[in-house]
């Protein structure tokens, strides 16, 4: 099996310390993005408490400010911080201390206080006041078109072409993007490179990819691009910092290309192919970031789903769809188009060929109407999807993120009923007011948007196939003494990385080595120090 | 090396036959919502900046207002950078009015969210745009506020309108929570007609409070008060009402006291589960930013993992009387409406609810009945017989005599 390229954000973990330092030093937006997107809540707090501290803080200080029962969280936070080269251990006045890496601290402080120079956050340019200035809707449409083109290409051009109406063809993705998909093992392109569009096939990873949310997808491609940068004679840190720079810009404003380097201009073209930025046709003096760009570093599900909704609403171009969405006034938390009943029947209010093609991956479609597609989740259709590499989780998350407001309202109402029942658990027998079809969640307040019977069944269908579960990790064995085995094993369990153990053979298996390794080293040093 | 750690990454195969119970568990109800827990809930931080000119004049040597505001801005930026969806609102509690500093209220459209300020800041490519906009709006509004303050209004009131600012903050928080929360259903707000919920707001067991047991997706909110003014007893009732409202809505009130007495604000932090810190020396005030970043930046979710600083010991629980606004140790309480008075009422009518109150035998010396059984020497003097004597403070009934 070929080496799998790193999935999305894990790519950053593969960077060398020197490269990360250079990224932090040259680009405050990168420092902000990594802080905001990748660190856990506790790690963020450690960074901010160190940020303006004049001296390094002793290690035991962090033990004092963290609750004892949050020890696992603490170890996780420090592993993260060390992995991304944000803090390091030093010795200060004879004590073991934690200090923040100056390159990161300087950049992040510049973000916070806004001082410094070099225009790290982009020069806003004022384009000539003409009618050609794109509105936000137009930017959304641009990114949606580009992105649909890519996904449509992956799902299979032929299927799409049969479905779509004349005059609404999706654009073919640019050569560079196709190359990215190929390098990332998302598609395989056949020998006839010139007619590559027709000789391609989607891989198992590609199937999984098309069902992910748009933010995950785009980062996957961007990191693939960063990785491929060196083959295109670009420096990967420059590319990465430019992507983070784009992510920090504001939607709807024009930014000047005046100060950009040759590399950055080259990246800009690719980003335009992906729909992340919009380049006006007639001039190269400025560019517009799209909604895809401005939400790149957001991690809240609210903003992400609103991105998806805003984009997917522009997707439904047919007027029938518009009437439909007016008839069902949208819930603020989202306006999907899929209704899934507890009897596995599915109704999708969509005319988009792409969405229909996606649905057909795991649903046996029955009929297509003016604005509606009907189908059914069957064992055969789900298992066929699982055979191609899609997981049950991906199907469920796709269904729930595109659920129709009616389903959301239903789930919310049910949740409220269950909640009030839980509150009045003492007087439970007086109720019996509403017939609730799933009675499993009395103790659990959250009701899934997708009916729980369906969720369970999809999982079961997958389990019929998956009888083995793999966890990459580290196997630790050959302990010299029982006491040492016990201490290490217990520590591994406490910080929540121990997956399997055998007390008799004195061996255990962990999925993350950093914490345990540090602990074992520490133990060894202490043991040798006392004797 | 005692232990060998294999250098290569290994793959562990767990045969489902052995751990079938674990596999089956993955299908039952506990697993369905697991993926949602990862996302951090967005947090709304409302800051009330006490701009009382008298108090800041006293602090001018050690911590001028401009410096405090600069530190506050860095703190706000840090808060916003924690999460993309985090939001902030800043209010000024001035000497005679409470004013919005950020977001700038729209002048003619009252239902506007206020997020898009009409004034655009000068373009500065060295600042993250959202931060630059906030800074510009906040400073502009603060300058407007200070410019429009007349000498007469300063001299007329030495205090600050904290209760008013808190009220405006609470309305803003309610509005924001409503607009961001998951679809609202009828029973999520506090049910005032439900007799099982205590109207006084003293029982705040989270399990019986519908408001607090909402799902994690909801906006978490908190209020930070940067207080410099001393005596707040003038608006005692209003202040306590807002504090109880915060407690009811489970909004923690964090207090950072730069000068002045602590009485009510310390109670506020204690009641609502917030953090109270007081920086009394110039050295402490010089470290304002570090205090802000360290103690007040973590949102309620992060606080669960941290040992939070703050002065929780020795909270001054004294109340102010409703009649003269004096802080009292022992007072008189109306048995109908629980109003507090510092001295017995002249005509026996409660000033607030108008109930006729009988003072009973107040002021009369208790009649000590000689005990039939002779008490032991030494302890006998301390015992009092309470029958028939009404003490207004304890609501009737004497101290129970311990069984002999």
CSV table of C-alpha atoms in Angstrom, one decimal, chain A residues 32 35-36 39-42 44-45 48-49 51-53 57 61 64-67 70 73 108 110-124 248 250 253 255 294-295 297-303 331 333 393 412-413 415-416 419-420 423 440 444 446 448 452 455-456 459-460 463 467-480 484 509 511 513 520 524, chain B residues 1-18 23-24 26-33 35-40 42 70 73-74 77-85 120 123-131 133 135 179-183 185 187-188 194 207-210 213-217 289-290 293-295 297-298 302-308:
chain,number,residue,atom,x,y,z
A,32,UNK,CA,-3.1,33.3,15.2
A,35,UNK,CA,-3.4,29.0,18.1
A,36,UNK,CA,-7.1,29.3,17.3
A,39,UNK,CA,-4.9,24.0,20.4
A,40,UNK,CA,-7.2,22.7,23.1
A,41,UNK,CA,-8.8,25.1,25.5
A,42,UNK,CA,-6.3,24.4,28.3
A,44,UNK,CA,-4.7,28.2,24.8
A,45,UNK,CA,-4.9,29.2,28.4
A,48,UNK,CA,-1.9,33.3,27.1
A,49,UNK,CA,-0.7,33.1,30.7
A,51,UNK,CA,2.6,35.3,26.7
A,52,UNK,CA,3.1,38.5,28.8
A,53,UNK,CA,5.1,36.9,31.6
A,57,UNK,CA,7.2,29.8,34.6
A,61,UNK,CA,3.2,26.4,38.6
A,64,UNK,CA,-0.9,24.4,40.9
A,65,UNK,CA,-3.2,26.1,38.5
A,66,UNK,CA,-4.6,22.9,36.9
A,67,UNK,CA,-7.1,20.8,38.8
A,70,UNK,CA,-7.6,17.4,34.7
A,73,UNK,CA,-6.0,17.3,29.7
A,108,UNK,CA,1.1,36.4,18.5
A,110,UNK,CA,1.8,41.5,17.3
A,111,UNK,CA,-1.6,40.1,16.5
A,112,UNK,CA,-3.0,41.1,19.9
A,113,UNK,CA,-1.6,44.6,20.2
A,114,UNK,CA,-1.6,45.5,16.5
A,115,UNK,CA,1.9,47.0,16.5
A,116,UNK,CA,4.6,46.2,14.1
A,117,UNK,CA,5.1,46.6,10.4
A,118,UNK,CA,5.3,44.7,7.2
A,119,UNK,CA,1.6,44.7,6.6
A,120,UNK,CA,1.0,41.1,7.8
A,121,UNK,CA,-2.8,41.5,7.4
A,122,UNK,CA,-2.9,42.7,3.9
A,123,UNK,CA,-3.3,46.1,2.2
A,124,UNK,CA,-6.9,46.9,1.3
A,248,UNK,CA,-7.2,36.3,7.9
A,250,UNK,CA,-12.1,40.0,5.3
A,253,UNK,CA,-13.0,43.6,0.3
A,255,UNK,CA,-6.9,43.4,-1.5
A,294,UNK,CA,-12.6,33.9,5.5
A,295,UNK,CA,-13.9,30.7,7.3
A,297,UNK,CA,-9.6,29.1,10.3
A,298,UNK,CA,-12.9,29.0,12.0
A,299,UNK,CA,-13.7,25.9,14.0
A,300,UNK,CA,-17.1,26.6,15.4
A,301,UNK,CA,-19.7,24.4,13.9
A,302,UNK,CA,-22.1,27.3,13.7
A,303,UNK,CA,-20.0,29.3,11.3
A,331,UNK,CA,-34.5,27.6,10.8
A,333,UNK,CA,-29.3,26.9,12.6
A,393,UNK,CA,-19.9,8.0,10.4
A,412,UNK,CA,-35.3,19.9,18.9
A,413,UNK,CA,-38.9,19.4,20.0
A,415,UNK,CA,-35.1,17.0,22.9
A,416,UNK,CA,-37.1,19.5,24.8
A,419,UNK,CA,-35.3,17.2,28.8
A,420,UNK,CA,-38.3,18.4,30.7
A,423,UNK,CA,-36.1,17.4,34.9
A,440,UNK,CA,-33.8,5.3,24.1
A,444,UNK,CA,-29.3,11.4,27.3
A,446,UNK,CA,-29.2,15.3,23.0
A,448,UNK,CA,-29.7,13.2,17.0
A,452,UNK,CA,-31.6,6.9,16.0
A,455,UNK,CA,-28.1,5.6,12.9
A,456,UNK,CA,-27.9,2.3,14.7
A,459,UNK,CA,-23.6,1.2,12.2
A,460,UNK,CA,-24.7,-2.4,12.4
A,463,UNK,CA,-20.1,-3.8,11.7
A,467,UNK,CA,-14.7,-7.2,12.3
A,468,UNK,CA,-11.2,-5.8,13.0
A,469,UNK,CA,-10.3,-2.4,14.3
A,470,UNK,CA,-6.8,-1.0,13.9
A,471,UNK,CA,-5.1,1.6,16.0
A,472,UNK,CA,-1.7,2.8,15.1
A,473,UNK,CA,0.5,3.3,18.1
A,474,UNK,CA,3.4,2.0,20.2
A,475,UNK,CA,3.9,-1.3,22.0
A,476,UNK,CA,5.8,-1.2,25.2
A,477,UNK,CA,7.2,-4.4,26.7
A,478,UNK,CA,10.1,-6.0,28.6
A,479,UNK,CA,9.8,-4.1,31.8
A,480,UNK,CA,12.4,-5.1,34.4
A,484,UNK,CA,7.9,-0.3,37.0
A,509,UNK,CA,-0.1,-0.7,24.0
A,511,UNK,CA,-1.7,5.2,20.8
A,513,UNK,CA,4.0,7.8,23.0
A,520,UNK,CA,9.5,6.8,31.8
A,524,UNK,CA,14.6,6.6,35.2
B,1,UNK,CA,17.6,0.9,29.0
B,2,UNK,CA,15.3,-1.3,30.9
B,3,UNK,CA,12.4,-1.0,28.6
B,4,UNK,CA,12.3,-1.4,24.9
B,5,UNK,CA,10.1,0.9,23.0
B,6,UNK,CA,9.8,-0.2,19.4
B,7,UNK,CA,11.0,2.4,17.1
B,8,UNK,CA,8.6,1.7,14.4
B,9,UNK,CA,4.9,2.5,14.6
B,10,UNK,CA,3.0,-0.7,15.1
B,11,UNK,CA,-0.5,-1.6,14.2
B,12,UNK,CA,-2.5,-3.3,16.9
B,13,UNK,CA,-5.2,-5.6,15.8
B,14,UNK,CA,-8.0,-6.0,18.2
B,15,UNK,CA,-10.1,-8.9,17.2
B,16,UNK,CA,-13.7,-8.1,17.6
B,17,UNK,CA,-14.4,-11.5,18.9
B,18,UNK,CA,-12.5,-10.7,22.1
B,23,UNK,CA,-18.0,-3.1,19.7
B,24,UNK,CA,-21.6,-3.5,20.6
B,26,UNK,CA,-20.4,1.6,20.0
B,27,UNK,CA,-23.8,1.1,18.5
B,28,UNK,CA,-26.0,2.0,21.5
B,29,UNK,CA,-27.2,5.4,22.4
B,30,UNK,CA,-24.1,6.6,24.1
B,31,UNK,CA,-22.1,7.0,20.9
B,32,UNK,CA,-24.5,9.0,18.8
B,33,UNK,CA,-23.7,12.4,20.1
B,35,UNK,CA,-18.8,13.7,17.8
B,36,UNK,CA,-20.6,16.9,18.9
B,37,UNK,CA,-18.7,17.3,22.1
B,38,UNK,CA,-15.4,18.2,20.5
B,39,UNK,CA,-16.4,21.6,19.3
B,40,UNK,CA,-15.9,24.4,21.8
B,42,UNK,CA,-18.6,30.1,21.4
B,70,UNK,CA,-5.0,49.8,26.1
B,73,UNK,CA,-8.0,46.0,24.3
B,74,UNK,CA,-5.3,43.4,24.3
B,77,UNK,CA,-8.3,40.6,21.3
B,78,UNK,CA,-7.0,37.6,23.2
B,79,UNK,CA,-10.6,36.6,24.0
B,80,UNK,CA,-11.6,37.0,20.3
B,81,UNK,CA,-8.6,35.0,19.1
B,82,UNK,CA,-9.5,32.0,21.3
B,83,UNK,CA,-12.4,31.0,19.1
B,84,UNK,CA,-13.5,32.3,15.7
B,85,UNK,CA,-17.1,32.6,17.0
B,120,UNK,CA,-14.9,52.5,9.1
B,123,UNK,CA,-6.9,51.0,6.9
B,124,UNK,CA,-4.0,49.6,8.8
B,125,UNK,CA,-2.5,46.5,7.3
B,126,UNK,CA,-0.6,45.7,10.5
B,127,UNK,CA,-3.7,44.9,12.4
B,128,UNK,CA,-6.0,42.0,12.1
B,129,UNK,CA,-9.1,43.7,10.6
B,130,UNK,CA,-11.7,42.6,13.2
B,131,UNK,CA,-9.4,43.7,16.0
B,133,UNK,CA,-12.5,47.7,13.8
B,135,UNK,CA,-10.5,49.1,18.7
B,179,UNK,CA,-30.4,34.7,18.2
B,180,UNK,CA,-27.6,32.1,18.4
B,181,UNK,CA,-29.0,29.3,20.4
B,182,UNK,CA,-30.6,26.2,18.9
B,183,UNK,CA,-34.2,26.6,17.9
B,185,UNK,CA,-38.9,25.9,22.4
B,187,UNK,CA,-40.1,25.6,28.0
B,188,UNK,CA,-36.5,26.8,27.8
B,194,UNK,CA,-44.0,26.9,38.1
B,207,UNK,CA,-30.2,20.1,37.7
B,208,UNK,CA,-33.5,21.7,38.6
B,209,UNK,CA,-32.8,24.8,36.5
B,210,UNK,CA,-34.1,24.5,33.0
B,213,UNK,CA,-29.2,22.4,31.6
B,214,UNK,CA,-29.2,23.5,28.0
B,215,UNK,CA,-27.1,21.8,25.4
B,216,UNK,CA,-23.4,22.6,25.0
B,217,UNK,CA,-23.9,24.3,21.7
B,289,UNK,CA,-2.7,42.9,31.7
B,290,UNK,CA,-1.2,39.8,33.3
B,293,UNK,CA,-4.9,37.3,30.9
B,294,UNK,CA,-4.3,34.9,33.6
B,295,UNK,CA,-7.4,35.1,35.7
B,297,UNK,CA,-9.5,35.0,30.1
B,298,UNK,CA,-10.6,31.4,30.5
B,302,UNK,CA,-11.9,26.2,30.5
B,303,UNK,CA,-12.4,27.0,34.1
B,304,UNK,CA,-13.5,23.5,34.8
B,305,UNK,CA,-10.0,22.3,34.3
B,306,UNK,CA,-8.3,25.1,36.2
B,307,UNK,CA,-7.8,26.1,39.8
B,308,UNK,CA,-9.1,29.7,39.5
